[in-house]
Short mmCIF file of C-alpha atoms in Angstrom, two decimals:
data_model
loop_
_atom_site.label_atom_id
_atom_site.label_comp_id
_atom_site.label_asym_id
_atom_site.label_seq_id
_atom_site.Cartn_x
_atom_site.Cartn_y
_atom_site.Cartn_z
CA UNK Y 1 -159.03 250.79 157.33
CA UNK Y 2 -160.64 247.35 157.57
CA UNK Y 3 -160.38 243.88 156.07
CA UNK Y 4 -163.75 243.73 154.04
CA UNK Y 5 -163.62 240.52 152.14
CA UNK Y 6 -160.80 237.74 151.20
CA UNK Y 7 -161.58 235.03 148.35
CA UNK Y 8 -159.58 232.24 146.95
CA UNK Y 9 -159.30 230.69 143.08
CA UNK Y 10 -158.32 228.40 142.05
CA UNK Y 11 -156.38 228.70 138.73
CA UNK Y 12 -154.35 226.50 136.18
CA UNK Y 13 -152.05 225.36 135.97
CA UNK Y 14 -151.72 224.28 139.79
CA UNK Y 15 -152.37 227.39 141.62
CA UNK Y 16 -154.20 229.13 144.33
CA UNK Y 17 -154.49 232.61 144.38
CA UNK Y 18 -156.19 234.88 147.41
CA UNK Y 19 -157.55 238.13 147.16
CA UNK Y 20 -157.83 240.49 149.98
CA UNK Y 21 -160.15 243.74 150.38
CA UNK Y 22 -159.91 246.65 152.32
CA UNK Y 23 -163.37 248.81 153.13
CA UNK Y 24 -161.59 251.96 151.48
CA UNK Y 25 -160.64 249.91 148.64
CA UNK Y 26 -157.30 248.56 148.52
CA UNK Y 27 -156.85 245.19 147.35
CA UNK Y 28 -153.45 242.62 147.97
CA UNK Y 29 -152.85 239.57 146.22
CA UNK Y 30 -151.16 236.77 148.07
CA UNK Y 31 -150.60 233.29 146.55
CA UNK Y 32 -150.82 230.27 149.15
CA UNK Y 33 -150.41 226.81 147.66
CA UNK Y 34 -149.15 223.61 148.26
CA UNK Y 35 -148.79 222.28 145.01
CA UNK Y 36 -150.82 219.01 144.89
CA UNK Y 37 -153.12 219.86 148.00
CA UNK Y 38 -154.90 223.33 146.90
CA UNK Y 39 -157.50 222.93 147.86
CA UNK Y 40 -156.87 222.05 151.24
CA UNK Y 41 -154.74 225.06 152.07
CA UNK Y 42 -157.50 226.57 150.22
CA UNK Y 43 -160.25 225.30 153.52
CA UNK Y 44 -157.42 226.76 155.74
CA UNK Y 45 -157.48 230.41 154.40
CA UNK Y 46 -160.89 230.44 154.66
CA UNK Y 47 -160.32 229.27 158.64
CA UNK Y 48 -157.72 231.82 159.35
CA UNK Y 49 -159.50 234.52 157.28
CA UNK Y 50 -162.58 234.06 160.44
CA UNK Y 51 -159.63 236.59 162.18
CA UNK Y 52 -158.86 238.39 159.50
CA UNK Y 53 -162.43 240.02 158.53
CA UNK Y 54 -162.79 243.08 160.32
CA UNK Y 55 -158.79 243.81 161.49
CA UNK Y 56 -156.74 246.10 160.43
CA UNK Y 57 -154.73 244.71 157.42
CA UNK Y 58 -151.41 247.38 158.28
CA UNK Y 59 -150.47 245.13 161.92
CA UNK Y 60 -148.92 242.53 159.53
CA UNK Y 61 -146.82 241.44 162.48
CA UNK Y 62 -149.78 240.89 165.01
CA UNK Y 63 -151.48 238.99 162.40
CA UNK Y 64 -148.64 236.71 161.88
CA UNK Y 65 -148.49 235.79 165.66
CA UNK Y 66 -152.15 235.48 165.72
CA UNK Y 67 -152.23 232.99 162.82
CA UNK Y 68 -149.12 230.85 163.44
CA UNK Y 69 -149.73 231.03 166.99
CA UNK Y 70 -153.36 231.31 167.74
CA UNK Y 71 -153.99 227.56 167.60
CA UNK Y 72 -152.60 225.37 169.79
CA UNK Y 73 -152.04 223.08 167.00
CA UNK Y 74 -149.22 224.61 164.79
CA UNK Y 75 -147.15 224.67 161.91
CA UNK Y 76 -146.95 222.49 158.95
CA UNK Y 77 -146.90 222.60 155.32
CA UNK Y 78 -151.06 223.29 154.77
CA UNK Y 79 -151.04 226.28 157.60
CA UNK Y 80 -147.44 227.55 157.21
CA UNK Y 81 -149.03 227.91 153.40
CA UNK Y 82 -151.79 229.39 153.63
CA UNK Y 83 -150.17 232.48 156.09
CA UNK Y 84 -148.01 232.90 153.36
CA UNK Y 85 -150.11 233.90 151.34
CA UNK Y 86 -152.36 235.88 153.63
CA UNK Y 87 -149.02 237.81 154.54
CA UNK Y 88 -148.09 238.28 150.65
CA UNK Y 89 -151.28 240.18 150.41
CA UNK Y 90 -151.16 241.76 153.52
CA UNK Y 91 -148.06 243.58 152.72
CA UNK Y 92 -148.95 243.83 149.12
CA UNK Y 93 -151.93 246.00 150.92
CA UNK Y 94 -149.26 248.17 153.30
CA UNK Y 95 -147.21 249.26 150.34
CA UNK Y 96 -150.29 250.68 148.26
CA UNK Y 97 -151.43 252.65 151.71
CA UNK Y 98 -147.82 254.09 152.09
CA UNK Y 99 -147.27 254.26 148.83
CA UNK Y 100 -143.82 252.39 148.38
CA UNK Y 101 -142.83 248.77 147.05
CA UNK Y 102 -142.74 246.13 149.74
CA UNK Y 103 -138.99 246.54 149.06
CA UNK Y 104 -138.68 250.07 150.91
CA UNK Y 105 -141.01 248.46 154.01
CA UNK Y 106 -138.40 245.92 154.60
CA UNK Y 107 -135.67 248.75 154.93
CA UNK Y 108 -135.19 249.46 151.33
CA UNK Y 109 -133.22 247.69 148.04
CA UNK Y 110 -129.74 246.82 148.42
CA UNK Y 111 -129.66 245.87 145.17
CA UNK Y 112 -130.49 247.48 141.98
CA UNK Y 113 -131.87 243.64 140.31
CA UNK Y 114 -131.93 240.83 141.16
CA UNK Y 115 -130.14 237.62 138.96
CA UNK Y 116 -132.80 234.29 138.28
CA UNK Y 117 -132.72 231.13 136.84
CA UNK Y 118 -134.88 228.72 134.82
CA UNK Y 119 -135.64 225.11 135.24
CA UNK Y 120 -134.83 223.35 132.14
CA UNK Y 121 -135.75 219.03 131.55
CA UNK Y 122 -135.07 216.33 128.94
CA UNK Y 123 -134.10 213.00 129.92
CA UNK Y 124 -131.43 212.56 127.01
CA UNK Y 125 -128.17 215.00 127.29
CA UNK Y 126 -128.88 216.20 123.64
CA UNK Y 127 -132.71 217.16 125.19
CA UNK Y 128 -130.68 218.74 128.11
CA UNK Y 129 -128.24 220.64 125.84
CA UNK Y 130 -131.25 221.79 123.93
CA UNK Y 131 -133.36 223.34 126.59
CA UNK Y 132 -130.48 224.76 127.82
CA UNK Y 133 -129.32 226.62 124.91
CA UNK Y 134 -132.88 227.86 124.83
CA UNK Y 135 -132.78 229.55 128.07
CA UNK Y 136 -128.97 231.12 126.63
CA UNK Y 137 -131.12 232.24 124.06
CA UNK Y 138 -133.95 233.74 126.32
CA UNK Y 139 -130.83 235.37 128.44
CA UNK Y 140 -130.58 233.63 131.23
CA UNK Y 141 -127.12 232.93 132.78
CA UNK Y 142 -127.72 230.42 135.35
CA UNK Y 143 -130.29 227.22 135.12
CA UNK Y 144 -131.41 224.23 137.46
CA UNK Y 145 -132.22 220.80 136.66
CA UNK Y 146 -133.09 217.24 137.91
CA UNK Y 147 -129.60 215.54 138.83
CA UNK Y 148 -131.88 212.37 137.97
CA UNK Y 149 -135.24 210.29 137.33
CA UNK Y 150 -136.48 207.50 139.60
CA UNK Y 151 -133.19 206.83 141.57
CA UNK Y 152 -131.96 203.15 142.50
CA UNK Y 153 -131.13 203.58 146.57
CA UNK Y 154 -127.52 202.37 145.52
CA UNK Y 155 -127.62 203.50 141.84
CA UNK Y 156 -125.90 201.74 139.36
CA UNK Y 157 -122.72 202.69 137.35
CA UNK Y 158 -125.02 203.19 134.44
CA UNK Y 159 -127.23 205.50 136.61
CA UNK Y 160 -124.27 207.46 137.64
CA UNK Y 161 -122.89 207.99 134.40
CA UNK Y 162 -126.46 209.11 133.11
CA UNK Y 163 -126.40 211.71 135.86
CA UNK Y 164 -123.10 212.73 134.84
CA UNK Y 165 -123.73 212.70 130.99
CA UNK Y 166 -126.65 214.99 131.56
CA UNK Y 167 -124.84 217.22 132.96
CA UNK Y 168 -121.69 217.31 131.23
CA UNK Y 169 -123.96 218.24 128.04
CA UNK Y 170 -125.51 221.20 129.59
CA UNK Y 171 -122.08 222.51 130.71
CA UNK Y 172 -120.53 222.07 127.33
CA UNK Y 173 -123.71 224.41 126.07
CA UNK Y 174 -123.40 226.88 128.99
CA UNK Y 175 -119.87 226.90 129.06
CA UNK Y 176 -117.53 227.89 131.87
CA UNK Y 177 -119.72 232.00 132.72
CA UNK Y 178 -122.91 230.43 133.32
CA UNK Y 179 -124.26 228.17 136.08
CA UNK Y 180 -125.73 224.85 136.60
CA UNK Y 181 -127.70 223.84 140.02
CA UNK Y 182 -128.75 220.73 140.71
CA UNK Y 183 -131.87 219.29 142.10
CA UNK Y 184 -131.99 215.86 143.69
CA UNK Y 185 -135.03 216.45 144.96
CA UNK Y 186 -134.95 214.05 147.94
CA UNK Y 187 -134.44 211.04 145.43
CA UNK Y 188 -131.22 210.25 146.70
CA UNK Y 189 -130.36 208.64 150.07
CA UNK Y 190 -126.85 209.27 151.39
CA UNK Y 191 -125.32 206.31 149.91
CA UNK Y 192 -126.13 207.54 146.22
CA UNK Y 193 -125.37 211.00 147.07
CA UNK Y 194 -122.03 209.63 147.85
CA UNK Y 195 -121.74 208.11 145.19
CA UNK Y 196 -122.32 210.52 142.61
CA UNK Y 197 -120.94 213.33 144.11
CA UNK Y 198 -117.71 212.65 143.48
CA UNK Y 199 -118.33 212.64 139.64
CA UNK Y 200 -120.28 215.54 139.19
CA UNK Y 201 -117.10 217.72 140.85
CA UNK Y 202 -115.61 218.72 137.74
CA UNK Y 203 -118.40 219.86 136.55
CA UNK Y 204 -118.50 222.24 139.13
CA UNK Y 205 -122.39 222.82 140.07
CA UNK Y 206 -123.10 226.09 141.29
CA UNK Y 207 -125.42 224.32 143.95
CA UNK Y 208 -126.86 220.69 144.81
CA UNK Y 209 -130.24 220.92 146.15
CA UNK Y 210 -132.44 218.47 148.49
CA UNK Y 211 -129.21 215.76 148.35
CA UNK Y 212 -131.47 213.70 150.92
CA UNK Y 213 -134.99 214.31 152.09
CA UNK Y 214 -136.04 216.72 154.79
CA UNK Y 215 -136.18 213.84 157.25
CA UNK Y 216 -133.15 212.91 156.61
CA UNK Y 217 -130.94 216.28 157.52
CA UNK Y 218 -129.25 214.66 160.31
CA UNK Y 219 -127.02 213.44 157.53
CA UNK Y 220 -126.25 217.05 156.09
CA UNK Y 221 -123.43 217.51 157.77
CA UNK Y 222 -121.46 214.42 156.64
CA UNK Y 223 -122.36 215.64 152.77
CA UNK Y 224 -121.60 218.85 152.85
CA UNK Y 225 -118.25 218.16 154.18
CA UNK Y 226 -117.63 215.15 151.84
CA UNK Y 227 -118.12 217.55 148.57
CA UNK Y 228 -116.64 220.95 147.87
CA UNK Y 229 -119.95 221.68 146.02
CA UNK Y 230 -122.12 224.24 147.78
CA UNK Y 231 -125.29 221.74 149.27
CA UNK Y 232 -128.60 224.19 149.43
CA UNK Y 233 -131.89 222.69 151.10
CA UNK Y 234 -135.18 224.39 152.13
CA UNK Y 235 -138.10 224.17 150.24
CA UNK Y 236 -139.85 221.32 152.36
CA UNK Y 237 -139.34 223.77 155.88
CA UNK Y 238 -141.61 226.19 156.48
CA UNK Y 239 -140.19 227.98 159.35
CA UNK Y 240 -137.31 229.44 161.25
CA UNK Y 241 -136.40 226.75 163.49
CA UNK Y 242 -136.52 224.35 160.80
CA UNK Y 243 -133.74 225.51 159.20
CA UNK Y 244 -131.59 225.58 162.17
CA UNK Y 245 -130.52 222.07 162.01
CA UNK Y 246 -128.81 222.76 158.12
CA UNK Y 247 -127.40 225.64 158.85
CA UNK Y 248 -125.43 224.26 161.68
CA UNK Y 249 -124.69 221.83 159.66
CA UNK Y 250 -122.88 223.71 156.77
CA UNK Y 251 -124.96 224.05 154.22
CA UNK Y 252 -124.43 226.84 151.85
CA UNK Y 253 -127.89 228.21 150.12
CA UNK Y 254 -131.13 228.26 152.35
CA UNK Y 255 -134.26 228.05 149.67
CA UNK Y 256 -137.90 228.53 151.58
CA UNK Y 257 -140.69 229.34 149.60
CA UNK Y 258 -142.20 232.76 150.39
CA UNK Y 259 -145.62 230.46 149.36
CA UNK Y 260 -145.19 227.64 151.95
CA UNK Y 261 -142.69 229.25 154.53
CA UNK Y 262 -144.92 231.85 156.19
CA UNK Y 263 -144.54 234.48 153.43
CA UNK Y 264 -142.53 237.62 153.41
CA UNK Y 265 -142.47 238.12 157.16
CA UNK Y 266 -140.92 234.77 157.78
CA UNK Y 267 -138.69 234.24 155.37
CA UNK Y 268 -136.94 237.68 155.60
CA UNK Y 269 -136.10 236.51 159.22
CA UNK Y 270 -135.00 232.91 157.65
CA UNK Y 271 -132.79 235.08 155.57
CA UNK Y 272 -131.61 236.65 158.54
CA UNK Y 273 -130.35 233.29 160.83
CA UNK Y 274 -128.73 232.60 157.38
CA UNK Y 275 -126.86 235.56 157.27
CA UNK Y 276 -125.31 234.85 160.79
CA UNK Y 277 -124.04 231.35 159.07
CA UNK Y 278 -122.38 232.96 156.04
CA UNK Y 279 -125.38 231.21 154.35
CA UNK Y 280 -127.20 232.68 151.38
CA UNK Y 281 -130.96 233.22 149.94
CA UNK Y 282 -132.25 231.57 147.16
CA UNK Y 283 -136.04 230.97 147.35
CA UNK Y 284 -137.52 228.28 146.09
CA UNK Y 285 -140.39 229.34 143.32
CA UNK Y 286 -141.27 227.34 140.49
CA UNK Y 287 -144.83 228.84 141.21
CA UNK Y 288 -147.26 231.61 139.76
CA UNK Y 289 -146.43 235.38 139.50
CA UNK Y 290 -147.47 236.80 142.89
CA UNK Y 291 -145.32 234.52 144.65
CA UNK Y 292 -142.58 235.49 141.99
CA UNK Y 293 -143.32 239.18 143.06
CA UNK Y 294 -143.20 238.85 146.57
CA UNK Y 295 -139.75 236.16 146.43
CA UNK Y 296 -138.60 239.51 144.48
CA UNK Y 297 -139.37 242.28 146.82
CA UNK Y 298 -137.99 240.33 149.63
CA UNK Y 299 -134.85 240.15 147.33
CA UNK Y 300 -134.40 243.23 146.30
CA UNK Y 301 -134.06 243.72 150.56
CA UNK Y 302 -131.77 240.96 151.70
CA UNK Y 303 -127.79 241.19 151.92
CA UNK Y 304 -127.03 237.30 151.84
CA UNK Y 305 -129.53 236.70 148.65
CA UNK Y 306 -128.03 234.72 145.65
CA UNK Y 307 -130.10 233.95 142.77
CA UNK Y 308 -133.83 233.97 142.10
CA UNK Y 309 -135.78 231.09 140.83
CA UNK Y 310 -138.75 231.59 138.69
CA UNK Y 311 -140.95 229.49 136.18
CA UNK Y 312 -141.62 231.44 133.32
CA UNK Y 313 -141.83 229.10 130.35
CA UNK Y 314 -141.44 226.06 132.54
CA UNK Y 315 -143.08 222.65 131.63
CA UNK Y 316 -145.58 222.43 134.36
CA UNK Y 317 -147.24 226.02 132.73
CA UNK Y 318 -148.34 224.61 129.33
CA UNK Y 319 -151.60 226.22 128.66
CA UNK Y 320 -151.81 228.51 131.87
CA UNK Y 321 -149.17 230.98 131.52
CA UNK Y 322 -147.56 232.79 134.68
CA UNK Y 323 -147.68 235.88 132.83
CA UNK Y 324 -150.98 235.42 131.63
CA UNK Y 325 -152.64 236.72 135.20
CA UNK Y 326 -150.73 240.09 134.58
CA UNK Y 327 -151.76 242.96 133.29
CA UNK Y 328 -148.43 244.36 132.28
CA UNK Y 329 -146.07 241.53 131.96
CA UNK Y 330 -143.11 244.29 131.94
CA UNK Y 331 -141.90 243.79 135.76
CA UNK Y 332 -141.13 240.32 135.06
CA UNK Y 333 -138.74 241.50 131.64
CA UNK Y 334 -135.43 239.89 131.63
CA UNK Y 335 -132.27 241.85 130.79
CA UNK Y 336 -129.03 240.28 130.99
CA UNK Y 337 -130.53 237.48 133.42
CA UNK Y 338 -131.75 239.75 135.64
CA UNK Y 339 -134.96 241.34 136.66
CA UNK Y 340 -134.73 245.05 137.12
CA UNK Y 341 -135.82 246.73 140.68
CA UNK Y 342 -139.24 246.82 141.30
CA UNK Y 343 -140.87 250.24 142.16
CA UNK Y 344 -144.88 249.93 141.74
CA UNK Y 345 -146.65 250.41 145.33
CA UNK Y 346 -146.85 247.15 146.58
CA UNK Y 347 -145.80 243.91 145.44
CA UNK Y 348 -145.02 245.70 142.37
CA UNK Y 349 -147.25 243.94 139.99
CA UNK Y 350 -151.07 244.29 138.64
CA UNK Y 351 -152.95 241.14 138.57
CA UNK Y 352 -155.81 241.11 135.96
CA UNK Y 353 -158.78 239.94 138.40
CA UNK Y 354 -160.70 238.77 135.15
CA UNK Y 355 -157.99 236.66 133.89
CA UNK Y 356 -158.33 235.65 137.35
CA UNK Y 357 -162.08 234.78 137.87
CA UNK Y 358 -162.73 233.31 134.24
CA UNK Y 359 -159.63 230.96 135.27
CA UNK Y 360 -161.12 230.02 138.44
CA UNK Y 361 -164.66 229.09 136.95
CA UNK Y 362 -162.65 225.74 135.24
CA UNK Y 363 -160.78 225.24 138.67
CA UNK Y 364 -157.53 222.79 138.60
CA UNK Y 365 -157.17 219.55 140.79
CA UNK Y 366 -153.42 218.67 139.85
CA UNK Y 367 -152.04 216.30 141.76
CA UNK Y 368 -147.92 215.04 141.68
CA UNK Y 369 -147.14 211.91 140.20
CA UNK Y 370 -146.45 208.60 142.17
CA UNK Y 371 -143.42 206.39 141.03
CA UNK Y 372 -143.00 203.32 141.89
CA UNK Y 373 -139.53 200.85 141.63
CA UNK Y 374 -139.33 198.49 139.23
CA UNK Y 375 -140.59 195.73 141.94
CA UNK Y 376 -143.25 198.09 142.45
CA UNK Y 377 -141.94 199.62 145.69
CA UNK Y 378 -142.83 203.61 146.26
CA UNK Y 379 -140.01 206.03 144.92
CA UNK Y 380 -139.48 209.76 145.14
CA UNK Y 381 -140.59 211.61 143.02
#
C-alpha cells in the first residue's frame, strides 16, 4: 500500500482539513491548523507531503522522524501543525487497514468514555450564568471560560472584582458537582495573576489555564505554589521538550493540541512525561471534528487523562457547524457529559467529503483579533 494523493481545504469557520489517499483505496482525515495562519500551514503540508507521495502510510513512526527531523530547520507552531495533521490521517489510515479504532493501536481503551467540557462567554455575570445554564441543559458537567477581557498589567480593583463576579455567577448556576476552568489566556502577567488569584480561591476552579504567556514559564513555578488551584498550560507548545520546563515546575494539567503538537504520536508521549509528574491530560481543542476525534482516541488510551475539550456549539462556529462535516453526527452524542467509547476503524468518525469540497470552494481567511490598551499600546488577546 502506497500514499496516492493528499489535498488540503480549506473550510469555515477557521479550518483546514487534509485528506490522504492510499492506491488500494483507503482514505485518513487529519486536521492541521493554526488558527489565524491556515493557509500557511496549509503551503507546509503541501512541502512535507513531497515525502509522503509514494511511502507507505502504515510506518507512522518513520514518517514522524522524517518530517520533524528531516530539515535542519525544526519545530514551531506552522510545521509542528501541519505533522499533526498528516499523523491524524496517517493513523486514521492504520486503523481502517487493521481494522480497529486508533484507540486499540495505542494499546487499547482504559476507559469506557471519556468526560468534556464546553466553552461558554458573556461579558456580564447574568450573560455568564446564562450560557452556563445552557450547557447544564445540553448535559455537560464541567465548562471553561475567559477569567477576563483586555487585562490592565496591574488590574484594577474594579477589574478584579469583574473577574470574580463572573465567576461567582457561573458557580451559583453550576453549583458545587460541576466544574469551572479558567482561561487567562496569556492576558495576565504575574503581577495580576497574583493578584486575582487569591480571590477566585473560594470559588474553587477546577483549573487556571495560560496564567502567563508561554514565554513567560520561568515564572510557573512561583504561581503554582502561591495558589492551591490546579495551574494547566500547553496549548502554545508543540512538543515534548517544551513541556518539560512546566512540569518541573508543578503544574497540574498539560493541554497540547493533537492539531498543533505533532498529532497523536506526539502527544501520547507528552501524555506520557506527564504521567511521570503526577500531571494529567487535557487537550486543548476548541477546533473542528477530526481533531475532536483524534484528541478522543488518544483519550480513550491514556491513564493520566482528565477532561476533554470540544467546541460543539461554540461562538466561533456560527454558520459552519463542527458537526456539519459528519456524516453521522452520533460519535460525538453526549450522555451524562460524556462521550461514549469510540469503536469505528479508525479515527472513529465519517467525514462527508462533499460537505467538505462545496465548503472549500468559498475558502475562509479568519484571522484573530488585535487589541490594543486604552493608550493604544498592543494587548493580548
Amino acid at each position: 500500500m502506497k500514499i496516492e494523493r493528499i489535498e488540503t481545504f480549506l473550510v469555515a469557520p477557521r479550518w483546514l482539513f487534509c485528506r490522504v489517499e492510499t492506491d488500494d483505496g483507503l482514505v485518513g482525515w487529519g486536521e492541521p491548523v493554526v488558527e489565524g495562519r491556515a493557509e500557511v500551514v496549509r503551503s507546509a503540508v503541501e512541502v512535507l507531503s513531497e515525502y509522503l507521495i509514494g511511502a507507505d502510510p502504515l510506518r507512522i513512526e518513520q514518517h514522524w522522524q522524517v518530517l520533524t527531523k528531516g530539515g535542519f530547520y525544526r519545530g514551531g507552531p506552522i510545521l509542528s501543525s501541519a505533522v499533526a495533521g498528516l499523523d491524524q490521517a496517517l493513523w486514521d489510515i492504520a486503523g481502517q487497514a487493521y481494522g480497529a479504532p486508533v484507540h486499540a493501536l495505542l494499546g487499547g481503551a482504559v476507559r469506557e468514555k471519556v468526560r468534556v467540557y464546553s466553552w461558554i462567554g458573556g461579558d456580564e455575570p447574568n450573560e455568564v450564568a446564562d450560557a452556563a445554564a445552557a450547557q447544564v441543559a445540553a448535559g455537560l458537567t464541567g465548562v471553561k471560560m475567559n477569567a477576563s477581557g483586555r487585562l490592565s498589567p496591574i488590574p484594577t480593583s474594579a477589574e478584579v472584582d469583574e473577574v470574580v463576579g463572573r465567576v461567582a455567577a457561573a458557580r451559583e448556576v453550576l453549583g458545587p458537582d460541576r466544574d469551572i476552568a479558567l482561561d487567562f489566556h496569556g492576558r495576565a502577567g504575574l503581577a495580576a495573576v497574583r493578584r486575582i488569584l487569591p480571590e477566585l480561591v473560594p470559588l474553587r476552579p477546577f483549573f487556571v489555564e495560560e496564567p502567563v504567556l508561554p514565554d513567560q514559564a520561568h515564572h510557573l513555578r512561583d504561581i503554582v505554589a502561591g495558589t492551591p488551584i490546579p495551574v494547566a498550560t500547553g496549548e502554545r507548545l508543540y512538543g515534548r521538550s517544551e513541556f518539560l520546563g512546566p512540569l518541573q515546575a508543578g503544574i497540574a494539567v498539560v493541554q497540547p493540541d493533537l492539531s498543533h503538537a505533532g498529532g497523536i504520536s506526539e502527544v501520547r508521549r507528552i501524555a506520557a512525561l506527564a504521567e511521570t509528574y503526577g500531571a494529567l491530560l487535557a487537550p486543548h481543542c476548541p477546533l473542528g471534528p477530526i481533531s475532536l476525534a483524534a484528541s478522543l482516541q488518544v483519550a480513550f488510551a491514556t491513564p493520566n487523562f482528565l477532561i476533554q475539550e470540544q467546541s460543539i456549539g461554540i461562538h466561533y462556529n456560527v454558520g459552519s457547524e463542527l458537526l456539519d462535516y459528519l456524516i453521522d453526527p452520533e460519535p460525538f452524542r453526549f450522555v451524562d457529559g460524556h462521550i461514549a467509547r469510540l469503536e469505528r476503524p479508525g479515527l472513529g468518525i465519517t467525514v462527508d467529503e462533499g460537505a467538505v469540497r462545496k465548503a472549500a470552494r468559498t475558502p475562509h481567511a479568519w484571522r484573530n483579533p488585535v487589541w490594543q490598551h486604552a493608550d493604544g499600546s498592543f494587548a493580548e488577546w
